[in-house]
């Protein structure tokens, strides 16, 4: 593992339309194959990223471990681009408001037993 702190952080704007958000790029992390990092949220939930020789396991199991840690997982679309979102279950209403502000739409939830495309615009 190699870690590089970005000091000062690189600050840049993201977001759609009227709602711009400032992000701070604070660290670069290079993993060797079969190394894993775990991000821990304020709610105690864990999110693992594991490097493999062929690429990455980008998330723990979506319909088991993430669910057990209180996360819902979905694919959203914005301006023709698709994103994977992990949402804290207790913050679903805040998340739905964010999607509306950013003009994003949920394509489907990945943590449900049957995956189907949402009909929400």
Coordinates of N, CA and C in Angstrom, one line a residue:
X1 N 0.8 -1.2 0.0 CA 0.0 0.0 0.0 C 0.9 1.2 0.0
X2 N 0.5 2.2 -0.8 CA 1.2 3.5 -0.8 C 0.1 4.6 -0.6
X3 N 0.5 5.5 0.2 CA -0.5 6.6 0.6 C 0.2 7.9 0.4
X4 N -0.6 8.8 -0.3 CA 0.0 10.2 -0.5 C -1.1 11.2 -0.1
X5 N -0.8 11.9 0.9 CA -1.7 13.0 1.4 C -1.6 14.2 0.4
X6 N -2.7 14.7 0.1 CA -2.8 15.9 -0.8 C -2.9 17.1 0.1
X7 N -1.8 17.9 0.2 CA -1.7 19.0 1.1 C -1.1 20.2 0.4
X8 N -1.8 21.2 0.2 CA -3.3 21.4 0.5 C -4.2 20.6 -0.4
X9 N -5.4 20.3 0.1 CA -6.3 19.5 -0.7 C -6.6 20.2 -2.0
X10 N -6.9 19.4 -3.0 CA -7.3 20.0 -4.3 C -8.9 20.1 -4.2
X11 N -9.3 21.3 -4.3 CA -10.8 21.6 -4.2 C -11.3 21.9 -5.6
X12 N -12.5 21.2 -5.8 CA -13.1 21.4 -7.1 C -14.6 21.3 -7.0
X13 N -15.3 21.9 -8.0 CA -16.8 22.0 -8.0 C -17.3 20.8 -8.7
X14 N -18.4 20.2 -8.2 CA -19.2 19.2 -8.9 C -20.7 19.5 -8.7
X15 N -21.5 18.8 -9.3 CA -22.9 19.0 -9.1 C -23.6 19.6 -10.4
X16 N -24.9 19.4 -10.4 CA -25.6 19.8 -11.6 C -26.4 21.1 -11.4
X17 N -26.4 21.8 -12.5 CA -27.4 23.0 -12.5 C -27.1 24.0 -11.5
X18 N -28.1 24.3 -10.7 CA -28.0 25.4 -9.7 C -27.3 25.0 -8.4
X19 N -27.1 23.7 -8.2 CA -26.5 23.3 -6.9 C -25.1 22.8 -7.2
X20 N -24.1 23.7 -6.9 CA -22.7 23.3 -7.0 C -22.2 22.9 -5.6
X21 N -21.4 21.9 -5.6 CA -20.8 21.3 -4.4 C -19.3 21.4 -4.5
X22 N -18.6 21.8 -3.4 CA -17.2 21.8 -3.4 C -16.7 20.5 -2.8
X23 N -15.9 19.7 -3.5 CA -15.2 18.5 -3.0 C -13.8 18.8 -2.7
X24 N -13.2 18.1 -1.8 CA -11.8 18.2 -1.5 C -11.1 16.9 -1.7
X25 N -10.2 16.8 -2.6 CA -9.4 15.6 -2.8 C -8.2 15.7 -1.8
X26 N -8.3 14.8 -0.8 CA -7.3 14.8 0.3 C -6.3 13.7 0.3
X27 N -6.5 12.6 -0.4 CA -5.5 11.5 -0.3 C -5.5 10.7 -1.6
X28 N -4.4 10.2 -2.0 CA -4.3 9.1 -3.0 C -3.8 7.8 -2.3
X29 N -4.4 6.7 -2.7 CA -4.1 5.4 -2.1 C -3.9 4.4 -3.2
X30 N -2.7 3.8 -3.2 CA -2.5 2.7 -4.2 C -2.4 1.4 -3.4
X31 N -3.2 0.4 -3.8 CA -3.2 -0.9 -3.2 C -2.6 -1.9 -4.1
X32 N -1.9 -2.8 -3.5 CA -1.3 -4.0 -4.2 C -2.4 -5.0 -4.3
X33 N -2.3 -6.0 -5.2 CA -3.3 -7.1 -5.3 C -3.5 -7.8 -3.9
X34 N -4.7 -8.0 -3.6 CA -5.2 -8.7 -2.4 C -5.0 -7.9 -1.1
X35 N -4.9 -6.5 -1.3 CA -5.0 -5.6 -0.2 C -6.4 -5.0 -0.2
X36 N -6.8 -4.6 1.0 CA -8.1 -4.1 1.2 C -8.1 -2.9 2.2
X37 N -8.9 -1.9 1.9 CA -9.1 -0.8 2.8 C -10.6 -0.8 3.2
X38 N -10.8 -0.3 4.4 CA -12.2 -0.2 4.9 C -12.5 1.2 5.3
X39 N -13.5 1.8 4.8 CA -14.0 3.1 5.1 C -15.1 2.9 6.2
X40 N -15.1 3.7 7.2 CA -16.0 3.5 8.3 C -16.8 4.8 8.5
X41 N -18.1 4.7 8.3 CA -19.0 5.9 8.4 C -19.3 6.3 9.9
X42 N -19.9 7.5 10.0 CA -20.3 7.9 11.4 C -21.3 7.0 12.0
X43 N -22.0 6.3 11.2 CA -23.0 5.3 11.7 C -22.4 4.0 12.1
X44 N -21.1 3.8 11.9 CA -20.4 2.6 12.2 C -20.4 1.6 11.0
X45 N -21.1 1.9 10.0 CA -21.1 1.1 8.8 C -19.8 1.0 8.1
X46 N -19.5 -0.1 7.5 CA -18.2 -0.3 6.9 C -18.4 -0.5 5.4
X47 N -17.4 0.0 4.6 CA -17.4 -0.1 3.2 C -16.0 -0.5 2.8
X48 N -15.8 -1.7 2.2 CA -14.5 -2.2 1.8 C -14.3 -2.0 0.3
X49 N -13.0 -1.8 0.0 CA -12.5 -1.8 -1.4 C -11.3 -2.7 -1.4
X50 N -11.4 -3.7 -2.3 CA -10.3 -4.7 -2.3 C -9.7 -4.8 -3.7
X51 N -8.3 -4.6 -3.8 CA -7.6 -4.7 -5.0 C -7.3 -6.2 -5.4
X52 N -7.6 -6.5 -6.6 CA -7.2 -7.8 -7.1 C -6.3 -7.6 -8.3
X53 N -5.7 -8.7 -8.8 CA -4.8 -8.6 -9.9 C -5.5 -8.1 -11.2
X54 N -6.8 -8.4 -11.2 CA -7.6 -8.1 -12.4 C -8.4 -6.8 -12.3
X55 N -8.4 -6.2 -11.1 CA -9.2 -5.0 -10.9 C -9.5 -4.8 -9.5
X56 N -10.8 -4.6 -9.2 CA -11.2 -4.3 -7.8 C -12.6 -5.0 -7.5
X57 N -12.7 -5.4 -6.2 CA -14.0 -5.5 -5.6 C -14.3 -4.1 -5.1
X58 N -15.3 -3.4 -5.8 CA -15.6 -2.1 -5.4 C -16.4 -1.9 -4.2
X59 N -17.1 -3.0 -3.8 CA -18.0 -2.9 -2.7 C -18.0 -4.3 -2.0
X60 N -18.4 -4.3 -0.7 CA -18.7 -5.6 -0.1 C -20.0 -6.2 -0.8
X61 N -20.4 -7.3 -0.3 CA -21.7 -7.9 -0.9 C -22.8 -6.9 -0.8
X62 N -23.5 -6.6 -1.9 CA -24.5 -5.6 -1.9 C -25.8 -6.0 -1.1
X63 N -26.1 -7.3 -1.3 CA -27.4 -7.7 -0.7 C -27.2 -8.4 0.6
X64 N -26.0 -8.3 1.2 CA -25.8 -9.0 2.5 C -25.0 -8.0 3.4
X65 N -23.7 -7.9 3.2 CA -22.9 -7.1 4.1 C -23.3 -5.6 4.2
X66 N -23.4 -5.0 3.0 CA -23.8 -3.6 3.0 C -25.1 -3.4 3.6
X67 N -26.1 -4.3 3.3 CA -27.4 -4.2 3.9 C -27.3 -4.3 5.5
X68 N -26.5 -5.3 5.9 CA -26.3 -5.5 7.4 C -25.7 -4.2 8.0
X69 N -24.9 -3.5 7.3 CA -24.4 -2.2 7.9 C -25.3 -1.0 7.7
X70 N -26.5 -1.2 7.1 CA -27.4 -0.1 7.0 C -27.3 0.7 5.7
X71 N -26.8 0.1 4.7 CA -26.7 0.8 3.4 C -27.6 0.2 2.4
X72 N -28.2 1.0 1.6 CA -28.9 0.6 0.4 C -28.0 0.9 -0.8
X73 N -28.1 0.2 -1.9 CA -27.2 0.3 -3.0 C -28.1 0.5 -4.3
X74 N -27.8 1.5 -5.1 CA -28.6 1.7 -6.3 C -27.7 2.3 -7.4
X75 N -28.2 2.1 -8.6 CA -27.5 2.7 -9.8 C -28.4 3.9 -10.2
X76 N -27.8 5.1 -10.3 CA -28.5 6.3 -10.7 C -27.9 6.8 -12.0
X77 N -28.7 7.7 -12.7 CA -28.3 8.3 -13.9 C -28.4 9.8 -13.9
X78 N -27.5 10.5 -14.4 CA -27.5 11.9 -14.5 C -26.8 12.4 -15.8
X79 N -27.5 13.1 -16.6 CA -26.9 13.6 -17.9 C -26.3 12.5 -18.7
X80 N -26.9 11.3 -18.7 CA -26.4 10.2 -19.5 C -25.3 9.4 -18.9
X81 N -24.9 9.8 -17.7 CA -23.8 9.1 -17.0 C -24.4 8.3 -15.8
X82 N -23.8 7.1 -15.5 CA -24.4 6.3 -14.5 C -23.4 6.2 -13.3
X83 N -24.0 6.1 -12.1 CA -23.2 6.1 -10.9 C -23.8 5.0 -9.9
X84 N -22.9 4.5 -9.1 CA -23.2 3.6 -8.1 C -23.3 4.4 -6.8
X85 N -24.4 4.3 -6.1 CA -24.6 5.1 -4.8 C -24.8 4.1 -3.7
X86 N -24.2 4.3 -2.5 CA -24.5 3.6 -1.3 C -25.2 4.6 -0.4
X87 N -26.3 4.3 0.1 CA -27.2 5.2 0.8 C -27.4 4.7 2.2
X88 N -27.1 5.5 3.3 CA -27.5 5.1 4.6 C -29.0 5.1 4.7
X89 N -29.5 3.9 5.2 CA -31.0 3.7 5.2 C -31.7 4.8 6.0
X90 N -31.1 5.3 7.1 CA -31.8 6.3 7.9 C -31.8 7.7 7.2
X91 N -31.0 7.8 6.1 CA -30.9 9.1 5.4 C -31.6 9.1 4.0
X92 N -32.5 8.1 3.8 CA -33.1 8.0 2.5 C -33.8 9.3 2.0
X93 N -34.5 9.9 2.9 CA -35.2 11.2 2.6 C -34.3 12.3 2.1
X94 N -33.2 12.4 2.9 CA -32.1 13.4 2.5 C -31.6 13.0 1.1
X95 N -31.3 11.7 0.9 CA -30.8 11.3 -0.4 C -31.8 11.6 -1.5
X96 N -33.0 11.3 -1.3 CA -34.0 11.6 -2.4 C -34.1 13.1 -2.7
X97 N -34.0 13.9 -1.7 CA -33.9 15.4 -2.0 C -32.7 15.7 -2.8
X98 N -31.5 15.1 -2.4 CA -30.3 15.4 -3.2 C -30.5 15.0 -4.7
X99 N -31.1 13.8 -4.9 CA -31.3 13.3 -6.3 C -32.1 14.3 -7.0
X100 N -33.2 14.9 -6.4 CA -34.0 15.8 -7.1 C -33.3 17.1 -7.4
X101 N -32.5 17.6 -6.4 CA -31.7 18.8 -6.6 C -30.7 18.6 -7.8
X102 N -30.1 17.4 -7.9 CA -29.1 17.2 -8.9 C -29.7 16.6 -10.2
X103 N -31.0 16.5 -10.2 CA -31.7 16.0 -11.4 C -31.2 14.6 -11.8
X104 N -31.0 13.8 -10.8 CA -30.6 12.4 -11.0 C -31.8 11.5 -10.8
X105 N -31.8 10.3 -11.4 CA -32.9 9.4 -11.2 C -32.3 8.0 -10.9
X106 N -33.0 7.3 -10.1 CA -32.6 6.0 -9.7 C -33.1 5.1 -10.9
X107 N -32.1 4.3 -11.4 CA -32.4 3.3 -12.4 C -32.9 2.0 -11.8
X108 N -32.2 1.6 -10.7 CA -32.7 0.4 -10.0 C -31.9 0.3 -8.7
X109 N -32.5 -0.4 -7.7 CA -31.9 -0.7 -6.5 C -31.2 -2.1 -6.6
X110 N -30.0 -2.2 -6.2 CA -29.2 -3.5 -6.4 C -29.4 -4.4 -5.2
X111 N -29.9 -3.9 -4.1 CA -30.0 -4.8 -2.9 C -31.3 -5.5 -2.7
X112 N -32.2 -5.4 -3.7 CA -33.5 -6.1 -3.6 C -33.3 -7.5 -4.2
X113 N -34.2 -8.4 -3.8 CA -34.2 -9.7 -4.3 C -34.4 -9.8 -5.8
X114 N -35.3 -8.9 -6.3 CA -35.6 -8.8 -7.7 C -35.2 -7.4 -8.2
X115 N -34.3 -7.3 -9.1 CA -33.9 -6.1 -9.6 C -34.7 -5.7 -10.8
X116 N -35.3 -4.5 -10.7 CA -36.1 -4.0 -11.8 C -35.9 -2.5 -12.0
X117 N -36.1 -2.0 -13.2 CA -35.8 -0.6 -13.5 C -37.0 0.3 -12.9
X118 N -36.6 1.4 -12.2 CA -37.5 2.3 -11.6 C -38.2 3.1 -12.6
X119 N -39.5 3.4 -12.4 CA -40.2 4.3 -13.3 C -40.5 5.6 -12.6
X120 N -39.4 6.4 -12.4 CA -39.5 7.7 -11.7 C -39.0 8.8 -12.5
X121 N -39.2 8.8 -13.8 CA -38.9 9.9 -14.6 C -37.7 9.7 -15.4

